[in-house]
JSON list of C-alpha atoms in Angstrom, two decimals:
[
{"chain": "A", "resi": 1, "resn": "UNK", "atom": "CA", "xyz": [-87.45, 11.44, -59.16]},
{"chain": "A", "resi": 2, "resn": "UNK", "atom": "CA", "xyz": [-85.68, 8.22, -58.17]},
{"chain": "A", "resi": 3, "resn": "UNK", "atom": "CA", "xyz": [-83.04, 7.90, -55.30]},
{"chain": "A", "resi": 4, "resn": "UNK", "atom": "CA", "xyz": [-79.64, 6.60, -56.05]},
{"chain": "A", "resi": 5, "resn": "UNK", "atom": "CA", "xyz": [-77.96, 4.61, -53.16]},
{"chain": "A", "resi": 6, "resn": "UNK", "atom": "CA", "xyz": [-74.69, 3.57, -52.02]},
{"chain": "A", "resi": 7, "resn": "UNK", "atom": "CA", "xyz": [-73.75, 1.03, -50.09]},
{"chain": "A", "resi": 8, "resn": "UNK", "atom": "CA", "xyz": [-70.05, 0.43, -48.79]},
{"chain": "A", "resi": 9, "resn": "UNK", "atom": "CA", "xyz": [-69.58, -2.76, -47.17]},
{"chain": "A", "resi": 10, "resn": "UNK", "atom": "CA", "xyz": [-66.70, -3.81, -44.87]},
{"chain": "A", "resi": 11, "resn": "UNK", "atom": "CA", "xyz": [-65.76, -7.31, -43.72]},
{"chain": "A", "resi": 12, "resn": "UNK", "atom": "CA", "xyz": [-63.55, -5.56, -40.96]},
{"chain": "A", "resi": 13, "resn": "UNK", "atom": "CA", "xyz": [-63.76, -5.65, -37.08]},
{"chain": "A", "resi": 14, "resn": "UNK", "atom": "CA", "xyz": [-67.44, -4.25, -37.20]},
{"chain": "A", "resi": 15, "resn": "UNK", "atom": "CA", "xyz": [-68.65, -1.11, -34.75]},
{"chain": "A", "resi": 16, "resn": "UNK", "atom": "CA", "xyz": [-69.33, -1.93, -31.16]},
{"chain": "A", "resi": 17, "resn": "UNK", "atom": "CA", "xyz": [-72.92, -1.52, -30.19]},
{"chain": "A", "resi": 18, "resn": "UNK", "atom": "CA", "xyz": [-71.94, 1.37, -27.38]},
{"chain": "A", "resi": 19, "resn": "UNK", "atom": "CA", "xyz": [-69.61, 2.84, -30.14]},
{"chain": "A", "resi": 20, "resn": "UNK", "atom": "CA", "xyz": [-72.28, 3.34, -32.98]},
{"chain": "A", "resi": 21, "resn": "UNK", "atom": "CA", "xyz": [-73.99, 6.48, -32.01]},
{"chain": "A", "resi": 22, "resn": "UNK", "atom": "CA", "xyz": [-70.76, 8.34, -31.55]},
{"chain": "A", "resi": 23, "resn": "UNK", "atom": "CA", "xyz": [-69.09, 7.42, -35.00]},
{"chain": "A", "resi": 24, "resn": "UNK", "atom": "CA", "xyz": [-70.47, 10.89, -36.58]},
{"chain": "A", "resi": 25, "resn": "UNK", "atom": "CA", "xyz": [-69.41, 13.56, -33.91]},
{"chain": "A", "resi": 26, "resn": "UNK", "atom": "CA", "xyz": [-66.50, 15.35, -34.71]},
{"chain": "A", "resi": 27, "resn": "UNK", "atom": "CA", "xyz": [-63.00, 14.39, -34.65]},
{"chain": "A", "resi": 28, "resn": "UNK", "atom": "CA", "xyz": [-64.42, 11.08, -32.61]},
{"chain": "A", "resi": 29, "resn": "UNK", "atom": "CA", "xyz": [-62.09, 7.95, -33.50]},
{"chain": "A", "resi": 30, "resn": "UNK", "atom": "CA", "xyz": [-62.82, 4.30, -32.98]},
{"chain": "A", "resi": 31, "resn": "UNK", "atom": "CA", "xyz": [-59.69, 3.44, -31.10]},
{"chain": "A", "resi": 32, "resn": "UNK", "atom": "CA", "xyz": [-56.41, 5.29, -30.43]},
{"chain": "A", "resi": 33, "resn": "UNK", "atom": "CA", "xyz": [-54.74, 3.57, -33.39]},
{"chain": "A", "resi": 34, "resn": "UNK", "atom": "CA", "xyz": [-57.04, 5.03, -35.79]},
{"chain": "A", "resi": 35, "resn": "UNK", "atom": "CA", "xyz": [-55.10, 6.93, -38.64]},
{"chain": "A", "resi": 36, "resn": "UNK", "atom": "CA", "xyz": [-57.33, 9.53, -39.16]},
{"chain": "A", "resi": 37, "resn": "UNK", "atom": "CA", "xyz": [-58.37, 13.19, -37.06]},
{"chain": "A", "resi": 38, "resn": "UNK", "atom": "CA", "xyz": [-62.25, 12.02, -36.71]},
{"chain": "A", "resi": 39, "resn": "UNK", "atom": "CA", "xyz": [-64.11, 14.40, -39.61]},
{"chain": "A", "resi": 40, "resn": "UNK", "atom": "CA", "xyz": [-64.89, 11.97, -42.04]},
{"chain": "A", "resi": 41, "resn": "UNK", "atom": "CA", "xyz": [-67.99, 10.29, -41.26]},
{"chain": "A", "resi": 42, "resn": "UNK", "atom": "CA", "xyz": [-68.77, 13.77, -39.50]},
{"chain": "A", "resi": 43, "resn": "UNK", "atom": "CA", "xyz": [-68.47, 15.96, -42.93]},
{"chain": "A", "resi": 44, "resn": "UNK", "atom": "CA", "xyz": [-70.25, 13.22, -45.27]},
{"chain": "A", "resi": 45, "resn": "UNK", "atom": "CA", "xyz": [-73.26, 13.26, -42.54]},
{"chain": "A", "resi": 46, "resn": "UNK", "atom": "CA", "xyz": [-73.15, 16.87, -42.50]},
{"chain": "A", "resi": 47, "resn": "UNK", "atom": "CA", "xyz": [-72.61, 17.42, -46.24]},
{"chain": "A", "resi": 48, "resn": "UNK", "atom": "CA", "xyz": [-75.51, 14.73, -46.89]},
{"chain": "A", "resi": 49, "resn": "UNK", "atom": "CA", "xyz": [-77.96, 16.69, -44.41]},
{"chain": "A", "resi": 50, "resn": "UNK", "atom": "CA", "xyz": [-77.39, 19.87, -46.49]},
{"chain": "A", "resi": 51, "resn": "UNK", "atom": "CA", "xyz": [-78.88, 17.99, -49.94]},
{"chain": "A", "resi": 52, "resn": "UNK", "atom": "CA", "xyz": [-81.29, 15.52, -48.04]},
{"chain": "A", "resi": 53, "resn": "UNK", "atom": "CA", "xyz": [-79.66, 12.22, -48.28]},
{"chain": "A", "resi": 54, "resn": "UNK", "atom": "CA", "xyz": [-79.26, 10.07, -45.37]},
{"chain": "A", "resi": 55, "resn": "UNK", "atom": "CA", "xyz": [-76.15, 7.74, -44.35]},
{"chain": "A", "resi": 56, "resn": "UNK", "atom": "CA", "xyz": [-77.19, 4.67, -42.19]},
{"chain": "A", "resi": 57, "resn": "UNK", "atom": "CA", "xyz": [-74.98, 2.31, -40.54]},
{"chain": "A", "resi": 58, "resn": "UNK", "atom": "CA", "xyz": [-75.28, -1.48, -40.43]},
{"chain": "A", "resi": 59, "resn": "UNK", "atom": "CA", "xyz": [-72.73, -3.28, -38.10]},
{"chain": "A", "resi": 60, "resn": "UNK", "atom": "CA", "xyz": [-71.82, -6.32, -36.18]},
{"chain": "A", "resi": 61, "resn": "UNK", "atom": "CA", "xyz": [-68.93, -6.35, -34.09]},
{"chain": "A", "resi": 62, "resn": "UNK", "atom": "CA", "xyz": [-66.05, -9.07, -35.16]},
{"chain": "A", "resi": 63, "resn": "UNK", "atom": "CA", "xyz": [-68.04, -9.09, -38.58]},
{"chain": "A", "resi": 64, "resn": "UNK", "atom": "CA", "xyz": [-69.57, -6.44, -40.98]},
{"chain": "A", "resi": 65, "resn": "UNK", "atom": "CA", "xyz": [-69.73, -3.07, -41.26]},
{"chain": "A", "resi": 66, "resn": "UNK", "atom": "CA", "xyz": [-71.89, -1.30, -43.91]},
{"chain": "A", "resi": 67, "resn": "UNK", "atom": "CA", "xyz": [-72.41, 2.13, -44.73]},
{"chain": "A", "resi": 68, "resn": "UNK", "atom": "CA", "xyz": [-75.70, 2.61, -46.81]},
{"chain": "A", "resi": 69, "resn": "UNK", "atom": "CA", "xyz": [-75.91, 6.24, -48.34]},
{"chain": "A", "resi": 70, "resn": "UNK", "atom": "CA", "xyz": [-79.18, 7.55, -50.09]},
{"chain": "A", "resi": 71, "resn": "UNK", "atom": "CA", "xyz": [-79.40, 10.84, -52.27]},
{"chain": "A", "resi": 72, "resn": "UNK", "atom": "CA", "xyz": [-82.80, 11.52, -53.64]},
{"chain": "A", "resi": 73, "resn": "UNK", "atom": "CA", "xyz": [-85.24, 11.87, -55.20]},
{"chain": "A", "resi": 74, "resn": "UNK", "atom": "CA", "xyz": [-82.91, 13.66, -57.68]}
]
């Protein structure tokens, strides 16, 4: 079985460092502007956990943010 990966990539304000641990807890938002009630990055870690894929974050703040998902092997 191979693993099929995903990678989202973001040219955005990036994560700050002291931020990026948090980004997955529930109904946590990046800034009181945000648009959305915190569960998304929460549900696709939890939903990914439940199959054995991973989600990984790669970030630099002012730059890049990219979201690297893995399911697999399948």
């Amino acid at each position: 079985g191979d693993a099929v990966t995903l990678s989202v990539l973001d040219f955005g304000p990036g994560i700050k460092a002291d931020l990026k641990d948090k980004i997955y807890t529930m109904f946590y938002r990046g800034h009181e502007t945000s648009g959305g009630n915190g569960l998304g990055l929460y549900l696709v870690q939890n939903a990914l956990l439940k199959i054995n894929g991973t989600i990984v974050v790669e970030t630099a703040e002012g730059s890049f943010t990219r979201f690297v998902i893995t399911l697999g092997p399948i």
